Coordinates of C-alpha atoms (C1' of nucleotides) in Angstrom, one line a residue:
Chain A
M1 CA -66.7 57.5 -39.2
Q2 CA -69.8 58.2 -37.2
P3 CA -69.4 61.4 -35.2
F4 CA -68.9 60.9 -31.5
S5 CA -68.4 57.2 -31.8
A6 CA -65.1 57.2 -29.9
L7 CA -66.7 59.0 -27.0
A8 CA -69.8 56.7 -27.1
K9 CA -67.5 53.7 -27.0
K10 CA -65.6 55.0 -24.0
L11 CA -68.9 55.7 -22.1
R12 CA -70.5 52.5 -23.2
S13 CA -70.6 51.0 -19.8
H14 CA -72.1 54.1 -18.3
L15 CA -75.1 54.2 -20.6
D16 CA -77.8 51.9 -21.7
S17 CA -76.9 50.0 -24.8
D18 CA -79.8 51.5 -26.7
F19 CA -79.0 55.1 -25.7
D20 CA -78.0 57.1 -28.7
L21 CA -75.4 59.4 -27.3
P22 CA -74.1 60.5 -30.8
R23 CA -77.5 61.7 -31.8
L24 CA -78.0 63.6 -28.5
L25 CA -74.6 65.3 -28.9
A26 CA -75.1 66.1 -32.6
S27 CA -78.2 68.0 -31.6
L28 CA -76.2 70.1 -29.2
T29 CA -72.9 70.9 -30.9
T30 CA -71.9 73.2 -33.6
R31 CA -70.1 71.9 -36.7
S32 CA -66.8 70.0 -36.5
I33 CA -63.4 71.5 -37.2
T34 CA -60.8 69.6 -39.1
V35 CA -57.2 70.6 -38.5
D36 CA -53.9 69.3 -39.9
A37 CA -51.2 67.7 -37.8
R38 CA -49.1 70.1 -35.7
R39 CA -51.5 73.0 -35.8
E40 CA -51.9 75.2 -32.8
L41 CA -55.4 75.0 -31.3
D42 CA -57.4 78.1 -30.8
F43 CA -58.7 78.1 -27.2
G44 CA -60.2 81.5 -27.7
S45 CA -59.2 84.9 -26.4
R46 CA -62.1 86.7 -24.7
R47 CA -63.7 83.5 -23.6
N48 CA -61.9 80.2 -23.3
R49 CA -62.8 77.4 -25.7
A50 CA -62.5 73.7 -25.3
Y51 CA -62.9 70.7 -27.7
L52 CA -64.0 67.2 -27.9
I53 CA -61.6 65.2 -30.0
D54 CA -63.6 63.1 -32.4
D55 CA -60.7 61.8 -34.4
G56 CA -56.9 62.1 -34.2
W57 CA -54.6 63.1 -31.3
A58 CA -54.1 66.5 -29.7
C59 CA -52.3 67.9 -26.6
T60 CA -51.9 70.8 -24.3
Y61 CA -48.6 72.0 -23.0
K62 CA -46.7 74.7 -21.3
I63 CA -43.4 76.2 -22.5
L64 CA -41.1 77.5 -19.8
R65 CA -38.9 80.4 -19.9
N66 CA -35.8 78.2 -20.2
G67 CA -37.3 76.8 -23.4
T68 CA -38.3 73.4 -22.1
R69 CA -41.8 72.1 -22.7
Q70 CA -44.1 70.0 -20.5
I71 CA -47.0 68.3 -22.2
V72 CA -49.8 68.2 -19.7
D73 CA -52.6 66.3 -21.5
V74 CA -52.5 64.0 -24.5
G75 CA -55.9 63.5 -25.9
I76 CA -57.1 60.7 -28.1
P77 CA -60.5 60.3 -29.8
G78 CA -63.3 60.7 -27.3
D79 CA -61.2 62.9 -25.0
F80 CA -61.9 66.5 -24.0
I81 CA -59.1 69.0 -24.4
G82 CA -58.9 72.4 -22.8
A83 CA -61.9 71.7 -20.5
R84 CA -59.8 72.5 -17.5
T85 CA -60.0 76.3 -18.0
L86 CA -63.3 76.5 -19.7
L87 CA -64.7 78.6 -16.9
F88 CA -61.5 80.6 -16.4
R89 CA -61.0 84.2 -17.5
S90 CA -57.4 83.5 -18.3
R91 CA -55.3 80.7 -19.7
D92 CA -51.6 80.1 -19.6
Y93 CA -51.0 77.1 -21.7
S94 CA -51.2 76.2 -25.4
G95 CA -52.5 73.3 -27.4
S96 CA -51.7 71.6 -30.6
S97 CA -53.0 68.8 -32.8
L98 CA -50.6 65.9 -33.0
T99 CA -52.2 64.4 -36.1
R100 CA -54.8 65.5 -38.5
A101 CA -57.8 65.8 -36.2
V102 CA -61.5 66.3 -36.1
L103 CA -62.7 68.5 -33.2
Y104 CA -66.0 69.7 -31.8
E105 CA -66.2 72.8 -29.8
I106 CA -67.8 72.4 -26.5
S107 CA -69.1 75.0 -24.0
P108 CA -70.4 75.0 -20.5
R109 CA -73.9 75.4 -22.0
M110 CA -73.6 72.2 -23.9
L111 CA -72.7 70.2 -20.8
E112 CA -75.6 71.7 -19.0
A113 CA -78.0 71.0 -21.9
T114 CA -76.8 67.4 -22.1
Y115 CA -77.5 67.1 -18.4
Q116 CA -81.0 68.5 -18.7
L117 CA -81.9 66.3 -21.7
S118 CA -80.4 63.2 -20.0
P119 CA -79.0 63.3 -16.5
K120 CA -77.4 59.9 -17.2
A121 CA -75.6 61.2 -20.3
G122 CA -74.5 64.3 -18.5
G123 CA -73.2 62.2 -15.7
A124 CA -71.3 60.1 -18.1
L125 CA -69.6 63.2 -19.5
L126 CA -68.7 64.3 -16.0
W127 CA -67.2 60.9 -15.5
A128 CA -65.1 61.4 -18.6
I129 CA -63.8 64.7 -17.2
S130 CA -63.1 63.0 -13.9
Q131 CA -61.1 60.4 -15.7
D132 CA -59.0 63.1 -17.3
Q133 CA -58.2 64.4 -13.9
S134 CA -57.4 61.0 -12.6
I135 CA -55.0 60.4 -15.5
L136 CA -53.4 63.8 -14.7
S137 CA -52.9 62.8 -11.0
E138 CA -51.4 59.5 -12.0
R139 CA -48.9 61.2 -14.2
L140 CA -48.1 63.4 -11.3
V141 CA -47.1 60.3 -9.4
D142 CA -45.1 59.2 -12.4
L143 CA -43.1 62.4 -12.5
G144 CA -42.7 62.7 -8.7
R145 CA -41.8 59.2 -7.7
R146 CA -41.1 56.8 -10.6
T147 CA -37.9 56.2 -12.4
A148 CA -37.7 56.9 -16.2
L149 CA -38.0 53.2 -17.0
E150 CA -41.1 52.9 -14.8
R151 CA -42.6 56.0 -16.3
V152 CA -42.3 54.9 -19.8
A153 CA -43.6 51.4 -19.1
H154 CA -46.5 52.8 -17.2
Y155 CA -47.4 55.3 -19.9
I156 CA -47.3 52.7 -22.6
L157 CA -49.7 50.6 -20.7
E158 CA -52.0 53.6 -20.0
L159 CA -52.1 54.5 -23.7
E160 CA -52.8 50.9 -24.7
Y161 CA -55.6 50.8 -22.2
R162 CA -57.2 54.0 -23.2
L163 CA -56.9 53.2 -26.9
G164 CA -58.5 49.8 -26.1
A165 CA -61.5 51.6 -24.6
I166 CA -62.2 53.2 -27.9
G167 CA -61.4 50.2 -30.0
S168 CA -58.1 51.5 -31.3
S169 CA -55.7 48.9 -29.8
G170 CA -55.8 45.1 -29.7
G171 CA -53.4 42.3 -29.5
G172 CA -51.0 44.5 -27.5
H173 CA -50.2 46.9 -30.3
F174 CA -51.3 50.3 -31.3
V175 CA -50.6 53.2 -33.5
C176 CA -48.8 55.9 -31.7
P177 CA -48.1 59.3 -33.4
L178 CA -45.9 60.6 -30.6
S179 CA -42.3 61.0 -31.5
Q180 CA -39.7 60.3 -28.9
T181 CA -39.3 64.0 -28.4
L182 CA -43.0 64.4 -27.7
L183 CA -43.0 61.4 -25.4
A184 CA -40.1 62.9 -23.5
D185 CA -42.1 66.1 -23.1
V186 CA -45.0 64.1 -21.7
L187 CA -42.9 62.2 -19.2
G188 CA -40.6 65.0 -18.1
L189 CA -37.4 63.5 -19.6
T190 CA -34.9 64.5 -22.3
P191 CA -35.4 62.9 -25.7
I192 CA -31.9 61.4 -25.4
H193 CA -32.6 59.7 -22.1
L194 CA -36.1 58.6 -23.3
N195 CA -34.4 57.0 -26.3
R196 CA -32.1 55.0 -24.0
V197 CA -35.0 53.9 -21.9
M198 CA -36.9 52.7 -25.0
R199 CA -33.8 50.8 -26.0
E200 CA -33.7 49.2 -22.6
L201 CA -37.4 48.1 -22.8
R202 CA -36.8 46.8 -26.3
E203 CA -33.6 44.9 -25.2
Q204 CA -35.5 43.3 -22.3
N205 CA -38.1 42.1 -24.8
L206 CA -40.9 44.0 -23.1
I207 CA -42.0 46.1 -26.1
S208 CA -41.1 46.6 -29.7
Y209 CA -41.7 49.7 -31.7
G210 CA -41.1 51.5 -35.0
E211 CA -42.9 53.2 -37.8
G212 CA -45.4 54.8 -35.5
R213 CA -46.4 51.5 -33.9
V214 CA -45.9 50.2 -30.4
T215 CA -46.2 46.5 -29.5
I216 CA -46.4 45.2 -26.0
L217 CA -44.6 42.0 -25.9
D218 CA -44.8 41.1 -22.2
R219 CA -47.7 42.9 -20.5
E220 CA -47.2 41.1 -17.2
R221 CA -43.6 42.0 -16.7
L222 CA -44.3 45.5 -17.9
A223 CA -47.1 46.0 -15.5
D224 CA -45.1 44.6 -12.7
L225 CA -42.1 46.8 -13.5
S226 CA -44.2 49.9 -13.5
S227 CA -46.7 48.9 -10.8
F228 CA -49.5 49.6 -13.2
D229 CA -52.9 49.4 -11.5
A230 CA -55.7 50.3 -13.9
R231 CA -58.0 51.4 -11.2
Y232 CA -57.2 55.0 -11.8
L233 CA -58.8 54.7 -15.2
D234 CA -61.9 53.2 -13.6
G235 CA -62.5 51.0 -16.6
P236 CA -65.6 48.8 -17.0
G237 CA -63.8 45.6 -16.0
L238 CA -63.1 46.8 -12.5
D239 CA -65.0 45.4 -9.6
P240 CA -67.3 48.1 -8.1
E241 CA -67.3 46.3 -4.7
R242 CA -63.6 46.8 -4.1
Chain B
M1 CA -66.2 80.5 12.5
Q2 CA -69.1 80.7 10.0
P3 CA -69.5 77.5 8.1
F4 CA -68.4 77.7 4.4
S5 CA -66.9 81.1 4.9
A6 CA -63.5 80.1 3.4
L7 CA -65.2 78.8 0.3
A8 CA -67.4 81.9 0.1
K9 CA -64.3 84.1 0.3
K10 CA -62.6 82.1 -2.5
L11 CA -65.7 82.5 -4.7
R12 CA -66.3 86.1 -3.8
S13 CA -65.5 87.5 -7.2
H14 CA -67.8 84.9 -8.9
L15 CA -70.9 85.8 -6.9
D16 CA -72.9 88.9 -6.2
S17 CA -71.8 90.4 -2.9
D18 CA -75.2 90.0 -1.4
F19 CA -75.4 86.3 -2.4
D20 CA -75.5 84.2 0.7
L21 CA -73.6 81.1 -0.4
P22 CA -73.1 79.7 3.1
R23 CA -76.8 79.7 3.7
L24 CA -77.4 77.9 0.4
L25 CA -74.8 75.3 1.1
A26 CA -76.0 74.8 4.7
S27 CA -79.4 73.9 3.4
L28 CA -77.8 71.2 1.2
T29 CA -75.2 69.5 3.2
T30 CA -75.3 67.1 6.1
R31 CA -73.5 67.8 9.3
S32 CA -69.8 68.5 9.5
I33 CA -67.2 66.1 10.6
T34 CA -64.3 67.1 12.8
V35 CA -61.1 65.1 12.6
D36 CA -57.8 65.3 14.5
A37 CA -54.5 65.9 12.7
R38 CA -53.1 62.9 10.8
R39 CA -56.2 60.9 10.5
E40 CA -56.9 58.9 7.5
L41 CA -59.9 60.2 5.6
D42 CA -62.8 57.8 4.8
F43 CA -63.6 58.1 1.2
G44 CA -66.1 55.4 1.3
S45 CA -66.1 51.8 0.1
R46 CA -69.1 51.0 -2.0
R47 CA -69.5 54.5 -3.2
N48 CA -66.8 57.1 -3.2
R49 CA -67.1 60.1 -0.9
A50 CA -65.6 63.5 -1.2
Y51 CA -65.3 66.5 1.2
L52 CA -65.3 70.2 1.3
I53 CA -62.6 71.4 3.8
D54 CA -64.1 74.1 5.9
D55 CA -61.2 74.4 8.3
G56 CA -57.8 72.9 8.5
W57 CA -55.6 71.2 5.9
A58 CA -55.9 67.8 4.3
C59 CA -54.3 65.9 1.4
T60 CA -54.6 62.9 -0.9
Y61 CA -51.7 60.8 -1.7
K62 CA -50.5 57.5 -3.3
I63 CA -48.0 55.1 -1.7
L64 CA -46.0 53.2 -4.2
R65 CA -44.8 49.6 -3.9
N66 CA -41.2 50.8 -3.2
G67 CA -42.5 52.7 -0.1
T68 CA -42.3 56.2 -1.5
R69 CA -45.2 58.5 -1.3
Q70 CA -46.5 61.2 -3.6
I71 CA -48.9 63.7 -2.3
V72 CA -51.3 64.7 -5.1
D73 CA -53.4 67.4 -3.6
V74 CA -53.0 69.6 -0.6
G75 CA -56.3 71.1 0.4
I76 CA -56.8 74.2 2.5
P77 CA -60.0 75.7 3.8
G78 CA -62.5 76.1 0.9
D79 CA -61.0 73.3 -1.2
F80 CA -62.6 70.1 -2.2
I81 CA -60.8 66.9 -1.5
G82 CA -61.5 63.5 -3.2
A83 CA -63.8 65.0 -5.8
R84 CA -61.7 63.6 -8.5
T85 CA -63.2 60.1 -8.1
L86 CA -66.6 60.9 -6.8
L87 CA -68.2 59.3 -9.9
F88 CA -65.7 56.4 -10.0
R89 CA -66.5 52.9 -8.9
S90 CA -63.0 52.4 -7.6
R91 CA -60.3 54.5 -6.0
D92 CA -56.6 53.9 -5.7
Y93 CA -55.4 56.7 -3.4
S94 CA -55.7 57.6 0.2
G95 CA -56.3 60.8 2.1
S96 CA -55.4 62.2 5.4
S97 CA -56.0 65.3 7.5
L98 CA -52.8 67.3 8.1
T99 CA -54.2 69.4 10.9
R100 CA -57.3 69.2 13.0
A101 CA -60.0 69.8 10.3
V102 CA -63.7 70.4 9.8
L103 CA -65.1 68.7 6.7
Y104 CA -68.4 68.6 5.0
E105 CA -69.3 65.5 2.9
I106 CA -70.3 66.4 -0.6
S107 CA -72.1 64.3 -3.2
P108 CA -72.9 64.6 -6.9
R109 CA -76.5 65.4 -5.9
M110 CA -75.4 68.3 -3.8
L111 CA -73.6 69.9 -6.8
E112 CA -76.6 69.3 -8.9
A113 CA -79.0 70.8 -6.3
T114 CA -76.8 73.8 -5.9
Y115 CA -76.9 74.3 -9.6
Q116 CA -80.6 74.1 -9.8
L117 CA -81.2 76.5 -6.9
S118 CA -78.7 78.9 -8.3
P119 CA -76.9 78.3 -11.6
K120 CA -74.4 81.0 -10.7
A121 CA -73.5 79.3 -7.4
G122 CA -73.3 76.0 -9.2
G123 CA -71.0 77.5 -11.8
A124 CA -68.8 79.0 -9.0
L125 CA -68.4 75.5 -7.5
L126 CA -67.4 74.2 -10.9
W127 CA -64.9 77.0 -11.2
A128 CA -63.4 75.9 -7.9
I129 CA -63.1 72.3 -9.2
S130 CA -61.5 73.6 -12.4
Q131 CA -59.0 75.5 -10.3
D132 CA -58.1 72.3 -8.5
Q133 CA -57.4 70.8 -11.8
S134 CA -55.3 73.7 -13.0
I135 CA -53.3 73.6 -9.8
L136 CA -52.7 69.9 -10.5
S137 CA -51.5 70.6 -14.0
E138 CA -49.1 73.3 -12.8
R139 CA -47.6 70.9 -10.3
L140 CA -47.1 68.5 -13.2
V141 CA -45.0 71.2 -14.9
D142 CA -43.1 71.6 -11.7
L143 CA -42.2 68.0 -11.4
G144 CA -41.5 67.5 -15.1
R145 CA -39.5 70.6 -15.9
R146 CA -38.5 72.6 -13.0
T147 CA -35.5 72.2 -10.7
A148 CA -35.9 71.6 -7.0
L149 CA -35.2 75.2 -6.2
E150 CA -37.7 76.5 -8.7
R151 CA -40.3 74.0 -7.5
V152 CA -40.0 75.0 -3.9
A153 CA -40.1 78.7 -4.7
H154 CA -43.1 78.2 -7.0
Y155 CA -45.0 76.2 -4.4
I156 CA -44.4 78.7 -1.6
L157 CA -45.8 81.4 -3.8
E158 CA -48.8 79.3 -4.8
L159 CA -49.6 78.5 -1.2
E160 CA -49.3 82.2 -0.2
Y161 CA -51.6 83.1 -3.1
R162 CA -54.2 80.5 -2.3
L163 CA -54.2 81.3 1.4
G164 CA -54.5 84.9 0.5
A165 CA -57.7 84.2 -1.4
I166 CA -59.3 82.9 1.8
G167 CA -57.8 85.6 4.0
S168 CA -55.2 83.4 5.7
S169 CA -52.1 85.1 4.6
G170 CA -50.9 88.6 4.5
G171 CA -47.7 90.6 4.7
G172 CA -45.9 87.8 3.0
H173 CA -46.2 85.3 5.8
F174 CA -48.5 82.4 6.5
V175 CA -48.9 79.5 8.8
C176 CA -47.9 76.2 7.1
P177 CA -48.5 72.9 8.8
L178 CA -46.5 71.0 6.3
S179 CA -43.3 69.4 7.7
Q180 CA -40.3 69.2 5.4
T181 CA -41.0 65.6 4.9
L182 CA -44.6 66.3 3.7
L183 CA -43.4 69.2 1.5
A184 CA -40.9 66.8 -0.1
D185 CA -43.7 64.3 -0.8
V186 CA -45.7 67.1 -2.5
L187 CA -42.8 68.2 -4.6
G188 CA -41.3 64.9 -5.5
L189 CA -38.1 65.3 -3.6
T190 CA -36.4 63.6 -0.7
P191 CA -36.7 65.4 2.6
I192 CA -32.9 65.7 2.7
H193 CA -32.7 67.5 -0.6
L194 CA -35.7 69.6 0.3
N195 CA -33.9 70.7 3.4
R196 CA -30.9 71.8 1.4
V197 CA -33.1 73.7 -1.0
M198 CA -34.8 75.5 1.9
R199 CA -31.5 76.4 3.3
E200 CA -30.5 77.8 -0.1
L201 CA -33.6 80.0 -0.2
R202 CA -33.0 81.1 3.3
E203 CA -29.4 82.0 2.7
Q204 CA -30.4 84.0 -0.4
N205 CA -32.7 86.0 1.8
L206 CA -35.7 84.9 -0.3
I207 CA -37.7 83.4 2.5
S208 CA -37.5 82.7 6.2
Y209 CA -39.3 80.0 8.1
G210 CA -39.6 78.2 11.4
E211 CA -42.2 77.0 13.9
G212 CA -44.8 76.3 11.3
R213 CA -44.6 79.7 9.7
V214 CA -43.2 80.8 6.3
T215 CA -42.3 84.4 5.4
I216 CA -41.7 85.6 1.9
L217 CA -38.9 88.1 2.1
D218 CA -38.4 88.9 -1.6
R219 CA -41.5 88.1 -3.6
E220 CA -40.2 89.6 -6.8
R221 CA -37.0 87.6 -6.9
L222 CA -38.8 84.5 -5.8
A223 CA -41.4 84.8 -8.6
D224 CA -38.7 85.5 -11.1
L225 CA -36.6 82.6 -10.0
S226 CA -39.6 80.2 -10.3
S227 CA -41.3 81.9 -13.3
F228 CA -44.4 82.1 -11.2
D229 CA -47.4 83.3 -13.2
A230 CA -50.6 83.4 -11.2
R231 CA -52.8 83.0 -14.2
Y232 CA -53.2 79.3 -13.6
L233 CA -55.0 80.2 -10.4
D234 CA -57.4 82.5 -12.3
G235 CA -57.6 84.9 -9.4
P236 CA -59.8 88.0 -9.3
G237 CA -57.0 90.4 -10.0
L238 CA -56.3 89.0 -13.4
D239 CA -57.4 90.8 -16.5
P240 CA -60.2 89.0 -18.3
E241 CA -59.3 90.6 -21.6
R242 CA -55.9 88.9 -21.9
Chain C
dC1 C1' -29.4 67.9 -54.1
dG2 C1' -29.8 70.2 -49.6
dC3 C1' -32.7 70.6 -45.7
dC4 C1' -35.6 69.1 -42.5
dT5 C1' -37.1 65.8 -38.6
dC6 C1' -36.3 61.8 -36.1
dC7 C1' -33.7 58.3 -34.0
dT8 C1' -29.4 56.8 -32.1
dT9 C1' -25.0 56.6 -29.7
dG10 C1' -20.7 58.3 -26.9
dA11 C1' -18.5 60.9 -23.2
dG12 C1' -18.5 63.7 -19.4
dT13 C1' -21.2 66.5 -15.9
dT14 C1' -24.5 67.5 -12.3
dG15 C1' -28.7 67.5 -9.7
dT16 C1' -30.7 64.7 -6.7
dC17 C1' -30.6 60.5 -4.1
dT18 C1' -28.9 57.1 -0.5
dC19 C1' -26.8 56.0 3.6
dA20 C1' -25.3 57.6 8.0
dA21 C1' -25.5 60.5 11.9
dT22 C1' -26.6 64.3 15.3
dG23 C1' -29.2 67.7 18.1
dA24 C1' -33.6 69.8 19.5
dA25 C1' -38.3 69.5 20.7
dT26 C1' -42.3 67.0 22.1
dG27 C1' -44.8 63.4 24.1
dT28 C1' -45.5 59.2 27.3
dG29 C1' -45.3 56.2 31.0
dG30 C1' -43.3 54.8 35.2
Chain D
dC1 C1' -39.5 64.2 37.4
dC2 C1' -36.7 61.2 34.8
dA3 C1' -36.0 57.6 31.0
dC4 C1' -37.4 56.6 26.6
dA5 C1' -39.3 56.9 22.1
dT6 C1' -40.7 59.7 18.3
dT7 C1' -40.7 63.4 15.1
dC8 C1' -38.4 66.9 12.9
dA9 C1' -34.6 69.6 11.0
dT10 C1' -30.0 69.5 9.7
dT11 C1' -25.4 68.2 7.8
dG12 C1' -21.6 65.2 5.4
dA13 C1' -19.9 61.9 2.0
dG14 C1' -20.4 59.2 -1.7
dA15 C1' -23.3 57.1 -5.6
dC16 C1' -26.1 57.2 -9.5
dA17 C1' -30.0 58.6 -12.6
dA18 C1' -30.7 61.7 -15.8
dC19 C1' -28.8 65.7 -18.1
dT20 C1' -25.7 68.3 -21.5
dC21 C1' -22.9 68.6 -25.3
dA22 C1' -21.5 66.6 -29.6
dA23 C1' -22.1 64.0 -33.6
dG24 C1' -23.7 60.7 -37.2
dG25 C1' -27.1 58.1 -40.0
dA26 C1' -31.9 57.2 -41.9
dG27 C1' -35.7 58.8 -44.1
dG28 C1' -39.0 62.3 -46.2
dC29 C1' -39.6 66.4 -49.0
dG30 C1' -39.3 70.5 -52.0

DNA sequence: CGCCTCCTTGAGTTGTCTCAATGAATGTGG
DNA sequence: CCACATTCATTGAGACAACTCAAGGAGGCG
């Protein structure tokens, strides 16, 4: 696979079609790192580090004293991970690869250099970081005010949408390496309850799943059920005049 | 009050003591806007707008179809509000002042110009935006994995810490314009349950409150109860070597 | 073969919600 | 200055969504 192609796809609508973002980024980043599935990510010690996920999935999470875990971000190809605390002196969360993954280390200098070489490309990167924040705040609404069923439905639609933006979903189905335990830790539920909710969605013929794949059977009812409104993802299909 | 003094205080440890951030920002921003309490904030229509809160409190929130509300950010003086979607074409949340407030409109250009005039000041602003994101992700952990009692205790400590950074809290007490209904909407609880939790904290002699003031009576037990770890706020007192 | 991880289901418990209601404080208009 | 509406904090009683504990089956792997 071409390096940076997932990010380039995600930012397609923010850049001229003849702009070669991968080439620009390749000139600015150090080599890539390949990690196996379920490996802890090294976010640095003296200085915080962050990554661009080029291939595979990764996440950041916090473990609480009572042993529970909350996954804060789930990153797919083209997403940044750990960028939140790049400028911090400290850090109080951990990260892990979810699948075998290819990562590029990023630094504040790289963002800066991108901006100077091409303000438009720099702006596109900032847009991507904004989108991460917007996803985070939508998840906050999930956990604060939506039922488990709504949460799960909403999250499946979000994943499908995000994967679609990088060409990794189509026809309503996608490959999802998240186990039910992980999904529960993303959505603030117990694995047991998540399992029951998944069954409910399956029994209502809204989704089907198995063997690491999820299929959306009735997008409309699913979106209605979870009041999914893709505006928080600011995708290219959205009307700028609204 | 000096314009931008709250922000300057918050960023004190990121800038040289003789650096005049207020003067730099004054040269870059348009005039201030003063709004009464409980006024909807205008985040723009064609192009999204964002603000720096110079005085007073403000928030952003989403209202769901079932009528419930989730407050996503609560901004105090020196915080940005609405910056999350500054680069977006769309927006799906609302904002409101919580008290009478003084706001400065900010734009991507302003951030850029600050950066060019002083990379250090620009970096400090980016740090502040990172902190907002870090606060958001800590709240996510609250809603996902902490009990109501832990959440409330944790949030009170956070508020006291943040207010302390701008010189608006001391001796364990601070002025808090959030009604119990608003606090419930921040923490994903019903006002009724929040009220019971507040009573519990009061009866355990952990806090006292009333007439818009909150007093922390036993910080240690409160921090222990909620496993409060201020690292996510990346304050100046934290050891950079950790 | 034994040992994982993952998914699944049952039964009982509990944290939080819903519905209902009251008193205090504040503001408004007649 | 009173009648009225509104917001806010508070409490009780009952319901339910999600949790805990317990257990079993399917599949992968050394």
